[in-house]
mmCIF file of C-alpha atoms in Angstrom:
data_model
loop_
_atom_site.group_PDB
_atom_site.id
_atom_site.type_symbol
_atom_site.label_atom_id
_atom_site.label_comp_id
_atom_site.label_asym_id
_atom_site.label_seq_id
_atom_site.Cartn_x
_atom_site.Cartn_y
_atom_site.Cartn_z
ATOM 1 C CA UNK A 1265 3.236 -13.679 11.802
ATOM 2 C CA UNK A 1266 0.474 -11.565 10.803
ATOM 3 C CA UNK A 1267 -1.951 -12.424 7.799
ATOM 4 C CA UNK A 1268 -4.832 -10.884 6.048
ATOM 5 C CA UNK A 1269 -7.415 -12.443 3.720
ATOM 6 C CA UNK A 1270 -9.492 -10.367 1.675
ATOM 7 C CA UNK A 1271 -12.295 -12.886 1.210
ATOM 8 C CA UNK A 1272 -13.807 -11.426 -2.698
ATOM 9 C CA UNK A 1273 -11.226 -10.968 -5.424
ATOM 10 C CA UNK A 1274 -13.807 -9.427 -7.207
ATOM 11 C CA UNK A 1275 -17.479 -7.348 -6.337
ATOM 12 C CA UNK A 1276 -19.364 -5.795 -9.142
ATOM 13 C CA UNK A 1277 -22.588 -3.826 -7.745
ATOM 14 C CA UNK A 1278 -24.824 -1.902 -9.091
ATOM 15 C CA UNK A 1279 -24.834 2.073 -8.367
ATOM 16 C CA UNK A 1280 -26.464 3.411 -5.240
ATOM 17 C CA UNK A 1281 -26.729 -0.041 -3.740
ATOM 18 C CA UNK A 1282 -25.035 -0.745 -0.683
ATOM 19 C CA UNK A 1283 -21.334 -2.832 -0.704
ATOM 20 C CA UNK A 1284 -19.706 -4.615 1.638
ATOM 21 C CA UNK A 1285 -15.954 -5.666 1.254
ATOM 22 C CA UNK A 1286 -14.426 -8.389 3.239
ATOM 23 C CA UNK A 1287 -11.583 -8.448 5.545
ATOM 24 C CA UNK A 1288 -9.841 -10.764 8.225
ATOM 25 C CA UNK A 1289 -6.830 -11.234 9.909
ATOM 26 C CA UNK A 1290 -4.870 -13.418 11.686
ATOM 27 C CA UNK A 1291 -2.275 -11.550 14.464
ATOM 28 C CA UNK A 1292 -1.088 -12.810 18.278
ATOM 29 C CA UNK A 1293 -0.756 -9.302 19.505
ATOM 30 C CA UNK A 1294 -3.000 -5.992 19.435
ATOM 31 C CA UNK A 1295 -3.076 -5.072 15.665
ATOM 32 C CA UNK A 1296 -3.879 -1.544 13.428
ATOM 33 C CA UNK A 1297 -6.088 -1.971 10.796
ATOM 34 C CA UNK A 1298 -6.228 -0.024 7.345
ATOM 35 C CA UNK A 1299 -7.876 -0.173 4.152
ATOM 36 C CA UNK A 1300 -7.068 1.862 1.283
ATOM 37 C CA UNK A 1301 -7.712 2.489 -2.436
ATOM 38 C CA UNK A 1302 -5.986 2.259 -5.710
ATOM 39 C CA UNK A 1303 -6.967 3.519 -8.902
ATOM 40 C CA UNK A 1304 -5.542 2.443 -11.906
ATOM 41 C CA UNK A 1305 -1.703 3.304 -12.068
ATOM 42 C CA UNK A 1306 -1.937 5.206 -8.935
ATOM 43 C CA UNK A 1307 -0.722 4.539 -5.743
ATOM 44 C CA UNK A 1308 -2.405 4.008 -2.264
ATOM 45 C CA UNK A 1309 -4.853 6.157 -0.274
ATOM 46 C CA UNK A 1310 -5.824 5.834 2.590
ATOM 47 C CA UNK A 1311 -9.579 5.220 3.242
ATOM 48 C CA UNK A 1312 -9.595 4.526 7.100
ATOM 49 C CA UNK A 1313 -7.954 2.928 9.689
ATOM 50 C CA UNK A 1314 -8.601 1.643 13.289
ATOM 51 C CA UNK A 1315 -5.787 2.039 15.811
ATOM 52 C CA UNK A 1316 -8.363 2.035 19.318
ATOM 53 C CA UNK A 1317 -11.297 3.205 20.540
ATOM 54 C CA UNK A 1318 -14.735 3.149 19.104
ATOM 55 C CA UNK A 1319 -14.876 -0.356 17.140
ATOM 56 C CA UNK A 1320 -16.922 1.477 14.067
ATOM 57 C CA UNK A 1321 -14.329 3.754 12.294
ATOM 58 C CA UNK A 1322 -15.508 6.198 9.800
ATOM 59 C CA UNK A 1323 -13.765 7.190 6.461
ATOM 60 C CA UNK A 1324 -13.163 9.288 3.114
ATOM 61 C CA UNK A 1325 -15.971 8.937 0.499
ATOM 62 C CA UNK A 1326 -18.546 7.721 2.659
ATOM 63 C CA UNK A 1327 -16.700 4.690 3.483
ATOM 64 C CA UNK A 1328 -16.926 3.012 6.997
ATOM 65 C CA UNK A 1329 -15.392 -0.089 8.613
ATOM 66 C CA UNK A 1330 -16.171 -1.968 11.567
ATOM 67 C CA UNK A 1331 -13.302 -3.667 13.680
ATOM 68 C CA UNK A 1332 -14.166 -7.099 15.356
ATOM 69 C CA UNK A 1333 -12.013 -8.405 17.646
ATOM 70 C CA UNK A 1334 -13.884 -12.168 18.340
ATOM 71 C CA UNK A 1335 -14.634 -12.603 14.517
ATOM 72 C CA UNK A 1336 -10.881 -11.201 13.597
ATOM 73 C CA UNK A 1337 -12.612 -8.364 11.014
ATOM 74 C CA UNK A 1338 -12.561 -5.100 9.716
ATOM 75 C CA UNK A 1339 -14.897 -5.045 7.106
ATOM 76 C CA UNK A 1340 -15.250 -2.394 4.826
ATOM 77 C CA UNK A 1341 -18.857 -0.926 4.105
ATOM 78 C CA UNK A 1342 -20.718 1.842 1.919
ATOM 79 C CA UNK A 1343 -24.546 2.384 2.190
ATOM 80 C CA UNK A 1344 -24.636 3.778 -1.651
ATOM 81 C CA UNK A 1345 -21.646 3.369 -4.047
ATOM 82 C CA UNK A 1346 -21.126 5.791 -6.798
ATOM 83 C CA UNK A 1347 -19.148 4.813 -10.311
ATOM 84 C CA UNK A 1348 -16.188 7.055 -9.164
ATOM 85 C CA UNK A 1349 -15.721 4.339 -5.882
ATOM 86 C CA UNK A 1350 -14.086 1.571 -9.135
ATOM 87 C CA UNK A 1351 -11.350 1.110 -7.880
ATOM 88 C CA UNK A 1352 -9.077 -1.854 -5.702
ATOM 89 C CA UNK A 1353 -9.638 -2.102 -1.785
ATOM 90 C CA UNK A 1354 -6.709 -3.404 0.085
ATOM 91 C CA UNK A 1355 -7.049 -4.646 3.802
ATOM 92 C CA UNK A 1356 -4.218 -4.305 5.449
ATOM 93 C CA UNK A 1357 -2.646 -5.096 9.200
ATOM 94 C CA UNK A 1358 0.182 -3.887 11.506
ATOM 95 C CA UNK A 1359 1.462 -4.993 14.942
ATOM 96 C CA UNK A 1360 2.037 -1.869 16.364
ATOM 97 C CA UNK A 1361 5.760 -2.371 16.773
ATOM 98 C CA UNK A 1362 7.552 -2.752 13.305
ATOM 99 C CA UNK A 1363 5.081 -0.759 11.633
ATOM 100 C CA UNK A 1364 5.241 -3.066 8.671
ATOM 101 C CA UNK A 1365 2.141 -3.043 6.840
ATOM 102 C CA UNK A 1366 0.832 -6.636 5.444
ATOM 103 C CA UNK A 1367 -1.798 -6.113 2.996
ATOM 104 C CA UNK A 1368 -4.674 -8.496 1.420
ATOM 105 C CA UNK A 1369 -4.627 -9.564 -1.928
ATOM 106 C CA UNK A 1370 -7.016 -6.888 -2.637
ATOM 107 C CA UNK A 1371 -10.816 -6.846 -3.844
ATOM 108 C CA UNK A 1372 -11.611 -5.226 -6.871
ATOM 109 C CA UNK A 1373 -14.714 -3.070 -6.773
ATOM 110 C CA UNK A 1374 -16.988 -2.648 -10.057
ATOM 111 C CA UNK A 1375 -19.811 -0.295 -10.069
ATOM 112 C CA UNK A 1376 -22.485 -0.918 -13.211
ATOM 113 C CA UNK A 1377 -24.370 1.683 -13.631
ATOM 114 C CA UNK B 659 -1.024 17.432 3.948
ATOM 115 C CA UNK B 660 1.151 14.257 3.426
ATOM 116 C CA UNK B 661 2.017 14.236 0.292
ATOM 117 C CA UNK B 662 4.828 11.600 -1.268
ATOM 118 C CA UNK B 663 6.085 11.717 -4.464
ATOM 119 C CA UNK B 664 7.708 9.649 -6.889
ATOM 120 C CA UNK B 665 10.079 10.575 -9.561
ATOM 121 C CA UNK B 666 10.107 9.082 -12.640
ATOM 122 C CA UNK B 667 5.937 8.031 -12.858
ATOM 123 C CA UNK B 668 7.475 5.787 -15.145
ATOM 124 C CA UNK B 669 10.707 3.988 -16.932
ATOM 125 C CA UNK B 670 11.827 1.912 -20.008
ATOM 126 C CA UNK B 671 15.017 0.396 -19.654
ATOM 127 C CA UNK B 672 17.172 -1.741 -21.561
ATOM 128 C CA UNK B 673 18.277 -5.234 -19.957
ATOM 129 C CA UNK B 674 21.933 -5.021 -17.489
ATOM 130 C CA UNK B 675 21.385 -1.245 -17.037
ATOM 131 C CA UNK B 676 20.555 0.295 -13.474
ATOM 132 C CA UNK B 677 17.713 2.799 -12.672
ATOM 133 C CA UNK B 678 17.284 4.904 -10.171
ATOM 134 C CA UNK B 679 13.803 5.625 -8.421
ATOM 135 C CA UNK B 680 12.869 8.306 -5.927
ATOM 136 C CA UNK B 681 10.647 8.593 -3.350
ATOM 137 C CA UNK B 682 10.182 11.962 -1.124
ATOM 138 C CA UNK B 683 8.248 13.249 1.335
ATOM 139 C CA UNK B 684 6.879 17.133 0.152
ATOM 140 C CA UNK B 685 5.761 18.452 3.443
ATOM 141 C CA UNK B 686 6.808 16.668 5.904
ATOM 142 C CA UNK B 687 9.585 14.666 7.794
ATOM 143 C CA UNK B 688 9.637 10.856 7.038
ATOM 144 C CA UNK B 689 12.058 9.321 9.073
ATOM 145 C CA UNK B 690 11.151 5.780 7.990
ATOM 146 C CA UNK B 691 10.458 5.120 4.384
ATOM 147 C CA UNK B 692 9.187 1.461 2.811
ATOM 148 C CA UNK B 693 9.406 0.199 -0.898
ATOM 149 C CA UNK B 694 6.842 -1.901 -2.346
ATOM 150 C CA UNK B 695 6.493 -3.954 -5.245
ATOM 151 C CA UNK B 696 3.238 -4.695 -7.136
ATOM 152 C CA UNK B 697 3.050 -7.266 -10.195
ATOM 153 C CA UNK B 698 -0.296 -6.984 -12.213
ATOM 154 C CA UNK B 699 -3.719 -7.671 -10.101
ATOM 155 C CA UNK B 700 -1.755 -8.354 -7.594
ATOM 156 C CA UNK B 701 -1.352 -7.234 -3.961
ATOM 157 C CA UNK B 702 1.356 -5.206 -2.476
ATOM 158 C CA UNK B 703 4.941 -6.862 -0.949
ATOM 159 C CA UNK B 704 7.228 -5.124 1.010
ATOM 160 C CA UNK B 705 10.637 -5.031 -0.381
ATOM 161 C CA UNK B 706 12.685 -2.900 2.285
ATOM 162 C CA UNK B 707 12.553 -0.532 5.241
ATOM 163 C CA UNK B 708 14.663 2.553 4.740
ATOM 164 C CA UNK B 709 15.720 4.512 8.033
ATOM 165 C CA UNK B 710 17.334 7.846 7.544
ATOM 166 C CA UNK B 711 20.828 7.670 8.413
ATOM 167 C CA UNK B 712 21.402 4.043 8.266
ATOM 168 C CA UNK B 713 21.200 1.037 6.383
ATOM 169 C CA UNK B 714 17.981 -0.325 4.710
ATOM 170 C CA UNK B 715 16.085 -3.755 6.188
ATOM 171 C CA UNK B 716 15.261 -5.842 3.615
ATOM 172 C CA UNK B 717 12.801 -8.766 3.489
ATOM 173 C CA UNK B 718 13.531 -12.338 3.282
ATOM 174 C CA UNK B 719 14.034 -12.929 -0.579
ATOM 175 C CA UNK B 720 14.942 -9.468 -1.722
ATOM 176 C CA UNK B 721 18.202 -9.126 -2.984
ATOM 177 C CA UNK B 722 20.004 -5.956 -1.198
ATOM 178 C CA UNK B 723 22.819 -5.375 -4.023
ATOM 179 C CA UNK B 724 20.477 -6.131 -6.539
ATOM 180 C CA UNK B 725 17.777 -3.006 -5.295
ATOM 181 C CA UNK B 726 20.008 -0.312 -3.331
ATOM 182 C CA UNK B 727 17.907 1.765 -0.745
ATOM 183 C CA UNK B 728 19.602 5.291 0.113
ATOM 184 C CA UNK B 729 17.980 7.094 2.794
ATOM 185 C CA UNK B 730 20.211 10.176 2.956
ATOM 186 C CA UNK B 731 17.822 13.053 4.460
ATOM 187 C CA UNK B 732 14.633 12.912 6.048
ATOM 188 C CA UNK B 733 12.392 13.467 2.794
ATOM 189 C CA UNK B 734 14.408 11.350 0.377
ATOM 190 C CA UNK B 735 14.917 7.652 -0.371
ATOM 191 C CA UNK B 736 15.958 6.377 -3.150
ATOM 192 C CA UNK B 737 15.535 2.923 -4.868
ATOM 193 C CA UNK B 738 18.542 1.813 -7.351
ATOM 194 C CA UNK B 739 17.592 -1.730 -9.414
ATOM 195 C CA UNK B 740 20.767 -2.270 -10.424
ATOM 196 C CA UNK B 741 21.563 -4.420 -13.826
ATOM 197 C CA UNK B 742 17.908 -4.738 -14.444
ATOM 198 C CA UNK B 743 16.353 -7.798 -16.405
ATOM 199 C CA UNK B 744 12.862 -7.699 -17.467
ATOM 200 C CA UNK B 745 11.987 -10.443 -14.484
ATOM 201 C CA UNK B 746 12.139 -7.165 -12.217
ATOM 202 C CA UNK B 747 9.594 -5.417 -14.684
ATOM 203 C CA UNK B 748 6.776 -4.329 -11.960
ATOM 204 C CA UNK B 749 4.868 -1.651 -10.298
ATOM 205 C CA UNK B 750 7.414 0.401 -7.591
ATOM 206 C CA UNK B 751 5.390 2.235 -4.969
ATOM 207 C CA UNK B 752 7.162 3.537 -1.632
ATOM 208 C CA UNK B 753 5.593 5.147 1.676
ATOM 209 C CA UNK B 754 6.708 7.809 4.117
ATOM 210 C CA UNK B 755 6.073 7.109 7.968
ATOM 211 C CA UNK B 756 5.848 10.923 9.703
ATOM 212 C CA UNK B 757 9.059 11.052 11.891
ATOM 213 C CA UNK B 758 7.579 10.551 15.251
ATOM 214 C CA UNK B 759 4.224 9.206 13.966
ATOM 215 C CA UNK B 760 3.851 5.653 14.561
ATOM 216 C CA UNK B 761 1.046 3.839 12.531
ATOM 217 C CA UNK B 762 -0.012 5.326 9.006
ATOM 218 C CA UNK B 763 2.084 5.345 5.712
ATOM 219 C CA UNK B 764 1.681 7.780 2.986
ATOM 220 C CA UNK B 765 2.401 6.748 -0.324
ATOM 221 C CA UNK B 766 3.053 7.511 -2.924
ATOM 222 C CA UNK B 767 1.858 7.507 -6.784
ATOM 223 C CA UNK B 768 4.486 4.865 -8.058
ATOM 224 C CA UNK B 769 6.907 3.911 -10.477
ATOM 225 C CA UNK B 770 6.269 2.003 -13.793
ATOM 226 C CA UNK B 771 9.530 0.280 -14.746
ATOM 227 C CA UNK B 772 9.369 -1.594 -18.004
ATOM 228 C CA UNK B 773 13.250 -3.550 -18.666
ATOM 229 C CA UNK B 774 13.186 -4.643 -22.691
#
């Protein structure tokens, strides 16, 4: 079974500093990888994802996300956040097969200005 | 492109009635379709698949005559909580596969139900 641990319930930064979310994942086969966004009462977009190829996957928003295969991650990164990037992250996984998406518990992403 | 949409945004219901959520797909063809639940600051879990044409998949623990999945056409699904209590209270979101993609979900804005 496949799992996914977003490591930080919580990251408050300060605006234009540089973030870095958290994500890894447990899986016995070859695995997707996506992280999207939520804004209050909204649903899910989606940020990014890694399905091959190039290891460093580039986003929406100035978002970015490298996959690591020995460490199990696919951190999510920004070099300078903006207040419109509050919002929850979710990390999520699929096999490749099912298509059924497991997501993190989700990191919650405060920018003070 | 992509776009899913969910119809109502949100619903108040009284206790032992059913309500009827849908999902569709606006510009494109979804032949798989997944329902989600969310409870406050909380993550995601997947209730059901829903293939066009046949019957839903649910997951373990989810009740399948308590929340009927309709798939009917290949930019509709439908979610029916049947005799709702306020224990099913939650966030609703579903997700649209592209019929003949194979890896990212679209989803959609969600579905506030509120059971008094």
């Amino acid at each position: 079974a496949q799992s996914v641990t977003q490591l930080d319930s919580q990251v408050p930064v300060f605006e234009e500093a540089p973030v870095e979310l958290r994500c890894n994942y447990s899986s016995s086969v070859s695995v997707y990888l996506f992280w999207y966004v939520q804004y209050p009462n909204q649903g899910l977009q989606l940020l990014l994802k890694y399905l091959s190829g190039s290891t460093l996957v580039k986003g929406i928003n100035g978002f970015e996300a490298e996959f690591n295969k020995s460490q199990t991650s696919f951190h999510l990164r920004k070099p300078s956040v903006h207040i419109s990037d509050t919002a929850e992250y979710f990390c999520a996984v699929s096999d490749g097969g099912a298509q059924k998406l497991v997501f993190g518990q989700g990191t919650r992403l405060t920018i003070n200005p | 492109g992509a776009v899913v949409s969910q119809h109502p945004s949100w619903v108040i219901c009284k206790s032992g009635t059913s309500v009827k959520i849908e999902c569709r797909s606006l510009d494109f063809q979804a032949t798989t379709m997944f329902w989600y639940r969310q409870f406050p600051k909380q993550s995601l879990m997947l209730m059901a698949t829903s293939n066009e044409g046949s019957k839903a998949t649910y997951e373990q623990g989810v009740e399948k005559d308590k929340f009927l999945i309709n798939h009917a056409s290949l930019t509709l699904s439908t979610l029916t909580v049947t005799s709702a209590h306020p224990e099913d209270s939650s966030f609703y979101i579903c997700s649209a596969r592209l019929t003949g993609g194979r890896e990212t979900q679209y989803f959609g804005p969600g579905t506030r139900l509120l059971v008094l």
